[in-house]
mmCIF file of C-alpha atoms in Angstrom:
data_model
loop_
_atom_site.group_PDB
_atom_site.id
_atom_site.type_symbol
_atom_site.label_atom_id
_atom_site.label_comp_id
_atom_site.label_asym_id
_atom_site.label_seq_id
_atom_site.Cartn_x
_atom_site.Cartn_y
_atom_site.Cartn_z
ATOM 1 C CA MET A 935 0.035 0.226 -0.032
ATOM 2 C CA THR A 936 1.442 3.509 -0.820
ATOM 3 C CA THR A 937 2.447 5.141 2.342
ATOM 4 C CA VAL A 938 3.310 9.001 2.950
ATOM 5 C CA ILE A 939 5.358 10.146 5.484
ATOM 6 C CA LEU A 940 3.906 13.366 7.372
ATOM 7 C CA LEU A 941 6.849 15.113 9.179
ATOM 8 C CA GLY A 942 5.967 18.319 11.203
ATOM 9 C CA THR A 943 5.271 20.254 14.632
ATOM 10 C CA LEU A 944 2.095 18.863 15.748
ATOM 11 C CA ASP A 945 2.062 21.156 18.600
ATOM 12 C CA THR A 946 1.692 24.134 16.267
ATOM 13 C CA LYS A 947 0.343 22.473 12.861
ATOM 14 C CA GLY A 948 -1.612 19.700 14.237
ATOM 15 C CA GLU A 949 -4.956 20.924 12.615
ATOM 16 C CA GLU A 950 -3.418 21.230 9.434
ATOM 17 C CA TYR A 951 -1.291 17.916 9.289
ATOM 18 C CA GLY A 952 -4.927 16.392 10.489
ATOM 19 C CA LEU A 953 -6.399 17.596 7.172
ATOM 20 C CA VAL A 954 -3.680 16.390 5.017
ATOM 21 C CA ARG A 955 -3.954 13.112 6.566
ATOM 22 C CA ASP A 956 -7.436 12.746 6.050
ATOM 23 C CA ARG A 957 -7.356 13.854 2.351
ATOM 24 C CA LEU A 958 -4.660 11.049 1.626
ATOM 25 C CA ARG A 959 -6.642 8.475 3.579
ATOM 26 C CA GLU A 960 -9.814 9.406 1.543
ATOM 27 C CA ALA A 961 -7.585 8.780 -1.620
ATOM 28 C CA GLY A 962 -6.566 5.322 -0.339
ATOM 29 C CA ILE A 963 -2.971 6.286 0.699
ATOM 30 C CA ASP A 964 -1.774 5.288 4.223
ATOM 31 C CA THR A 965 0.467 7.728 6.228
ATOM 32 C CA VAL A 966 3.013 7.562 9.065
ATOM 33 C CA VAL A 967 2.600 10.897 11.291
ATOM 34 C CA ILE A 968 5.763 11.919 12.932
ATOM 35 C CA ASP A 969 5.833 14.642 15.555
ATOM 36 C CA ALA A 970 8.867 16.955 15.685
ATOM 37 C CA GLY A 971 7.341 19.370 17.855
ATOM 38 C CA VAL A 972 8.652 20.373 21.310
ATOM 39 C CA LEU A 973 7.520 23.411 22.975
ATOM 40 C CA GLY A 974 3.754 22.687 22.978
ATOM 41 C CA THR A 975 1.033 20.377 23.327
ATOM 42 C CA PRO A 976 0.146 18.027 20.347
ATOM 43 C CA ARG A 977 -2.898 18.910 18.470
ATOM 44 C CA LEU A 978 -3.116 15.593 16.454
ATOM 45 C CA GLY A 979 -1.745 11.982 17.529
ATOM 46 C CA ALA A 980 1.225 10.665 15.991
ATOM 47 C CA ASP A 981 2.507 7.262 14.982
ATOM 48 C CA ILE A 982 5.918 8.257 16.094
ATOM 49 C CA SER A 983 6.043 10.343 19.083
ATOM 50 C CA ARG A 984 8.055 13.524 19.773
ATOM 51 C CA GLU A 985 9.831 11.591 22.717
ATOM 52 C CA ALA A 986 10.768 8.731 20.190
ATOM 53 C CA VAL A 987 12.253 11.519 17.529
ATOM 54 C CA ALA A 988 14.162 13.298 20.433
ATOM 55 C CA GLY A 989 15.489 9.673 21.691
ATOM 56 C CA ALA A 990 16.888 8.984 18.119
ATOM 57 C CA ALA A 991 18.738 12.109 18.488
ATOM 58 C CA GLY A 992 20.279 10.889 21.810
ATOM 59 C CA ALA A 993 18.482 13.620 23.711
ATOM 60 C CA ASP A 994 15.780 13.718 26.235
ATOM 61 C CA LEU A 995 12.428 15.566 25.593
ATOM 62 C CA GLY A 996 12.007 16.802 28.829
ATOM 63 C CA ALA A 997 15.546 18.578 28.786
ATOM 64 C CA LEU A 998 14.611 20.378 25.575
ATOM 65 C CA VAL A 999 11.095 21.549 27.021
ATOM 66 C CA ASP A 1000 12.742 22.893 30.189
ATOM 67 C CA ALA A 1001 15.613 24.502 28.210
ATOM 68 C CA GLY A 1002 12.816 26.330 25.961
ATOM 69 C CA ASP A 1003 15.888 27.040 23.296
ATOM 70 C CA ARG A 1004 13.880 26.917 19.962
ATOM 71 C CA GLY A 1005 17.059 26.557 17.595
ATOM 72 C CA THR A 1006 18.468 23.895 19.615
ATOM 73 C CA ALA A 1007 15.096 22.016 19.710
ATOM 74 C CA ILE A 1008 14.843 22.307 15.946
ATOM 75 C CA ASP A 1009 18.461 21.012 15.581
ATOM 76 C CA THR A 1010 17.760 18.132 17.947
ATOM 77 C CA MET A 1011 14.486 17.159 16.290
ATOM 78 C CA LEU A 1012 15.948 17.381 13.038
ATOM 79 C CA ARG A 1013 18.672 14.810 13.790
ATOM 80 C CA GLY A 1014 16.308 12.439 15.327
ATOM 81 C CA ALA A 1015 13.645 12.694 12.540
ATOM 82 C CA THR A 1016 16.212 12.156 9.862
ATOM 83 C CA ALA A 1017 17.690 8.927 11.599
ATOM 84 C CA ILE A 1018 13.799 7.746 11.888
ATOM 85 C CA VAL A 1019 13.051 8.729 8.282
ATOM 86 C CA LYS A 1020 15.959 7.202 6.827
ATOM 87 C CA GLU A 1021 15.223 3.712 8.741
ATOM 88 C CA LEU A 1022 11.787 3.852 7.192
ATOM 89 C CA ILE A 1023 12.760 4.165 3.710
ATOM 90 C CA ASP A 1024 15.514 1.610 4.106
ATOM 91 C CA GLU A 1025 12.794 -0.709 5.109
ATOM 92 C CA GLY A 1026 10.975 -0.027 1.764
ATOM 93 C CA ASN A 1027 7.514 0.644 3.188
ATOM 94 C CA VAL A 1028 7.096 4.385 2.584
ATOM 95 C CA HIS A 1029 6.946 6.306 -0.701
ATOM 96 C CA GLY A 1030 6.992 9.891 -0.088
ATOM 97 C CA ILE A 1031 7.306 12.451 2.643
ATOM 98 C CA PHE A 1032 5.308 15.705 3.473
ATOM 99 C CA GLY A 1033 5.919 18.901 5.544
ATOM 100 C CA MET A 1034 4.919 22.262 6.013
ATOM 101 C CA GLY A 1035 5.782 25.252 8.060
ATOM 102 C CA GLY A 1036 6.918 28.620 8.621
ATOM 103 C CA SER A 1037 10.553 29.575 8.568
ATOM 104 C CA GLY A 1038 11.237 27.281 11.415
ATOM 105 C CA GLY A 1039 9.146 24.456 10.328
ATOM 106 C CA SER A 1040 10.769 24.765 7.092
ATOM 107 C CA THR A 1041 14.023 24.583 8.301
ATOM 108 C CA LEU A 1042 13.364 21.527 10.052
ATOM 109 C CA VAL A 1043 11.250 19.574 7.636
ATOM 110 C CA SER A 1044 13.647 20.558 4.694
ATOM 111 C CA GLY A 1045 16.711 19.535 6.706
ATOM 112 C CA VAL A 1046 15.548 16.041 7.049
ATOM 113 C CA MET A 1047 14.624 16.074 3.340
ATOM 114 C CA ARG A 1048 17.699 17.367 1.969
ATOM 115 C CA LYS A 1049 19.286 14.012 3.629
ATOM 116 C CA LEU A 1050 17.016 11.568 1.781
ATOM 117 C CA PRO A 1051 17.790 9.981 -1.788
ATOM 118 C CA VAL A 1052 17.151 11.912 -4.742
ATOM 119 C CA GLY A 1053 14.034 10.482 -6.400
ATOM 120 C CA PHE A 1054 12.306 9.797 -3.399
ATOM 121 C CA PRO A 1055 9.066 12.258 -3.533
ATOM 122 C CA LYS A 1056 9.309 15.234 -1.138
ATOM 123 C CA LEU A 1057 6.649 17.897 -0.730
ATOM 124 C CA LEU A 1058 7.141 21.129 1.628
ATOM 125 C CA VAL A 1059 4.324 23.542 1.862
ATOM 126 C CA SER A 1060 5.815 26.764 3.132
ATOM 127 C CA THR A 1061 5.335 30.159 3.801
ATOM 128 C CA VAL A 1062 8.839 31.083 2.346
ATOM 129 C CA ALA A 1063 8.458 29.264 -1.140
ATOM 130 C CA SER A 1064 7.957 32.600 -2.885
ATOM 131 C CA GLY A 1065 11.383 33.842 -1.910
ATOM 132 C CA ASP A 1066 15.110 32.501 -1.869
ATOM 133 C CA THR A 1067 14.546 28.662 -1.683
ATOM 134 C CA ARG A 1068 18.086 27.676 -2.189
ATOM 135 C CA PRO A 1069 18.744 27.343 1.755
ATOM 136 C CA TYR A 1070 15.881 24.879 1.946
ATOM 137 C CA VAL A 1071 16.240 22.787 -1.273
ATOM 138 C CA GLY A 1072 20.020 23.104 -1.555
ATOM 139 C CA THR A 1073 20.924 20.300 -4.131
ATOM 140 C CA SER A 1074 17.993 18.143 -3.361
ATOM 141 C CA ASP A 1075 14.877 17.689 -5.433
ATOM 142 C CA ILE A 1076 12.415 18.905 -2.809
ATOM 143 C CA ALA A 1077 9.343 20.475 -4.303
ATOM 144 C CA MET A 1078 8.150 23.758 -2.335
ATOM 145 C CA MET A 1079 4.539 24.835 -2.444
ATOM 146 C CA SER A 1080 3.612 28.395 -1.384
ATOM 147 C CA SER A 1081 0.819 28.324 1.537
ATOM 148 C CA ILE A 1082 -0.176 31.755 0.166
ATOM 149 C CA VAL A 1083 -1.437 32.762 3.714
ATOM 150 C CA ASP A 1084 0.233 31.834 7.016
ATOM 151 C CA ILE A 1085 -0.500 28.172 8.214
ATOM 152 C CA ALA A 1086 -2.492 29.123 11.100
ATOM 153 C CA GLY A 1087 -5.655 27.219 11.289
ATOM 154 C CA ILE A 1088 -7.951 25.906 8.280
ATOM 155 C CA ASN A 1089 -9.870 28.410 6.353
ATOM 156 C CA GLN A 1090 -11.307 28.093 2.698
ATOM 157 C CA LEU A 1091 -8.187 28.994 1.125
ATOM 158 C CA SER A 1092 -5.773 27.182 3.201
ATOM 159 C CA GLU A 1093 -8.051 24.044 2.848
ATOM 160 C CA ARG A 1094 -7.842 24.273 -0.948
ATOM 161 C CA ILE A 1095 -3.821 24.823 -0.962
ATOM 162 C CA LEU A 1096 -3.647 21.664 1.570
ATOM 163 C CA SER A 1097 -5.865 19.568 -0.264
ATOM 164 C CA ASN A 1098 -3.949 20.288 -3.748
ATOM 165 C CA ALA A 1099 -0.913 19.401 -1.831
ATOM 166 C CA ALA A 1100 -2.323 16.307 -0.165
ATOM 167 C CA GLY A 1101 -3.214 15.243 -4.006
ATOM 168 C CA ALA A 1102 0.510 16.100 -5.311
ATOM 169 C CA ILE A 1103 2.367 14.136 -2.538
ATOM 170 C CA GLY A 1104 -0.264 11.295 -3.057
ATOM 171 C CA GLY A 1105 0.420 11.211 -6.792
ATOM 172 C CA MET A 1106 4.044 11.428 -6.390
ATOM 173 C CA ALA A 1107 4.303 8.841 -3.834
ATOM 174 C CA THR A 1108 1.847 6.465 -5.879
ATOM 175 C CA ALA A 1109 4.020 6.879 -9.102
ATOM 176 C CA TYR A 1110 7.028 6.006 -6.746
ATOM 177 C CA ASN A 1111 5.717 3.073 -5.270
ATOM 178 C CA ARG A 1112 4.732 1.859 -8.678
ATOM 179 C CA PHE A 1113 7.528 2.336 -11.079
ATOM 180 C CA THR A 1114 10.344 2.097 -8.789
ATOM 181 C CA SER A 1115 10.877 -1.439 -8.669
ATOM 182 C CA ALA A 1116 10.604 -1.420 -12.642
ATOM 183 C CA LEU A 1117 13.442 0.962 -13.223
ATOM 184 C CA ASP A 1118 16.742 -0.343 -15.028
ATOM 185 C CA ARG A 1119 19.537 0.052 -12.457
ATOM 186 C CA LYS A 1120 22.682 0.807 -14.596
ATOM 187 C CA PRO A 1121 25.896 1.607 -13.004
ATOM 188 C CA VAL A 1122 25.981 5.367 -13.129
ATOM 189 C CA ILE A 1123 28.426 7.893 -14.165
ATOM 190 C CA GLY A 1124 28.637 11.782 -13.582
ATOM 191 C CA ALA A 1125 29.831 14.256 -16.116
ATOM 192 C CA THR A 1126 30.506 17.959 -15.958
ATOM 193 C CA MET A 1127 29.984 19.805 -19.023
ATOM 194 C CA PHE A 1128 30.030 23.291 -20.356
ATOM 195 C CA GLY A 1129 29.441 24.801 -23.764
ATOM 196 C CA VAL A 1130 33.381 24.570 -24.802
ATOM 197 C CA THR A 1131 33.304 20.934 -23.396
ATOM 198 C CA THR A 1132 29.970 19.802 -25.305
ATOM 199 C CA GLN A 1133 31.736 17.965 -27.931
ATOM 200 C CA CYS A 1134 34.222 16.277 -25.744
ATOM 201 C CA VAL A 1135 31.497 15.240 -23.015
ATOM 202 C CA THR A 1136 28.906 14.096 -25.881
ATOM 203 C CA THR A 1137 31.464 11.732 -27.450
ATOM 204 C CA ALA A 1138 32.350 10.345 -24.123
ATOM 205 C CA ARG A 1139 28.734 9.905 -23.021
ATOM 206 C CA GLU A 1140 27.802 8.017 -26.303
ATOM 207 C CA ARG A 1141 30.623 5.793 -25.589
ATOM 208 C CA LEU A 1142 29.939 4.878 -22.077
ATOM 209 C CA GLU A 1143 26.154 4.284 -23.012
ATOM 210 C CA ALA A 1144 27.200 1.802 -25.481
ATOM 211 C CA LEU A 1145 29.294 0.037 -22.935
ATOM 212 C CA GLY A 1146 26.090 -0.364 -20.656
ATOM 213 C CA TYR A 1147 26.671 2.676 -18.330
ATOM 214 C CA GLU A 1148 24.092 5.585 -17.927
ATOM 215 C CA VAL A 1149 25.566 9.034 -17.821
ATOM 216 C CA LEU A 1150 24.095 12.024 -15.627
ATOM 217 C CA VAL A 1151 25.555 15.227 -17.450
ATOM 218 C CA PHE A 1152 25.832 18.396 -15.031
ATOM 219 C CA HIS A 1153 26.056 21.912 -16.304
ATOM 220 C CA ALA A 1154 29.254 23.339 -14.386
ATOM 221 C CA THR A 1155 27.604 26.297 -12.842
ATOM 222 C CA GLY A 1156 28.513 25.983 -9.236
ATOM 223 C CA ILE A 1157 25.268 24.039 -8.162
ATOM 224 C CA GLY A 1158 25.600 21.604 -10.852
ATOM 225 C CA GLY A 1159 28.995 20.333 -9.374
ATOM 226 C CA ASP A 1160 27.371 20.768 -5.802
ATOM 227 C CA THR A 1161 24.400 18.360 -6.998
ATOM 228 C CA MET A 1162 26.545 16.167 -8.535
ATOM 229 C CA GLU A 1163 28.895 15.671 -5.283
ATOM 230 C CA SER A 1164 25.635 15.323 -3.526
ATOM 231 C CA LEU A 1165 24.647 12.299 -5.449
ATOM 232 C CA MET A 1166 28.321 10.959 -5.052
ATOM 233 C CA ARG A 1167 27.978 11.336 -1.269
ATOM 234 C CA GLY A 1168 24.502 9.391 -1.532
ATOM 235 C CA GLY A 1169 25.718 6.715 -3.655
ATOM 236 C CA ALA A 1170 23.704 7.041 -6.615
ATOM 237 C CA ILE A 1171 26.754 8.005 -8.826
ATOM 238 C CA THR A 1172 29.720 5.237 -8.693
ATOM 239 C CA GLY A 1173 32.032 6.958 -11.047
ATOM 240 C CA VAL A 1174 32.886 10.605 -12.304
ATOM 241 C CA LEU A 1175 34.273 12.008 -15.661
ATOM 242 C CA ASP A 1176 35.224 15.402 -14.328
ATOM 243 C CA ILE A 1177 35.876 16.977 -17.712
ATOM 244 C CA THR A 1178 34.990 20.547 -17.219
ATOM 245 C CA THR A 1179 36.918 22.303 -14.142
ATOM 246 C CA THR A 1180 35.400 25.694 -14.619
ATOM 247 C CA GLU A 1181 33.892 25.731 -11.030
ATOM 248 C CA LEU A 1182 37.120 24.506 -9.563
ATOM 249 C CA ALA A 1183 38.813 27.678 -11.503
ATOM 250 C CA ASP A 1184 36.385 30.068 -10.454
ATOM 251 C CA THR A 1185 36.831 29.152 -6.847
ATOM 252 C CA LEU A 1186 40.272 29.616 -7.166
ATOM 253 C CA VAL A 1187 40.399 33.138 -8.961
ATOM 254 C CA GLY A 1188 37.255 34.683 -8.012
ATOM 255 C CA GLY A 1189 35.025 33.698 -10.985
ATOM 256 C CA THR A 1190 31.457 33.866 -11.125
ATOM 257 C CA LEU A 1191 30.459 30.171 -11.016
ATOM 258 C CA PRO A 1192 32.392 28.712 -7.861
ATOM 259 C CA SER A 1193 31.795 25.219 -6.521
ATOM 260 C CA GLY A 1194 32.939 26.559 -3.027
ATOM 261 C CA PRO A 1195 36.275 25.703 -1.125
ATOM 262 C CA GLU A 1196 34.818 22.312 0.109
#
């Protein structure tokens, strides 16, 4: 059965998560609700409690509550939720993840999502989706949807937005569940390309594909190299043909498309 993880702070967004959960269940999709809230009383029952999330990060929930430090609480619950979600994905019984929030909630949820495999469906409804989303998306494939209004209760507009969001993550998760097992698992090579290296990389790509490899080509614009390295760290790419060193050169001499010192 297709199953979606609902990750969020149920002390402030319980009613809204309840709506998304109910919409998914009406569509025949199961859910796993994870509570990453700390400071208030949960407004929705969770399948995985906030105590369990804090424990997965090696922390005590009571100590976090007593400290009353929002930043520390977010960092701790992010670590715990990441460990739990990764375990659920490794078990193979979940097919997508959904979250929502303002700046703090978006930081927590997106921080977990960025640690998950590329291709695993991720949807974040956020009040900051219409601004600079790079701090939240990074090199991942998170889909962000603007909440239009603040996520503060259910009204005729927020109900429509969240119902659409439930349909979106439900559709992505269903497709993931249906098609993932049918994907052709070829060994993957990453390659970097720019206009001046297109002919070289194209020739190499065609030869590698003829030998049975799949080649992912990244535009060497800074974020392209970062994305390639993210996939390397995640194990999706097993070999690299780094033909285009523009990002390294720009890092060294102050160009416009640096990859960064790391």
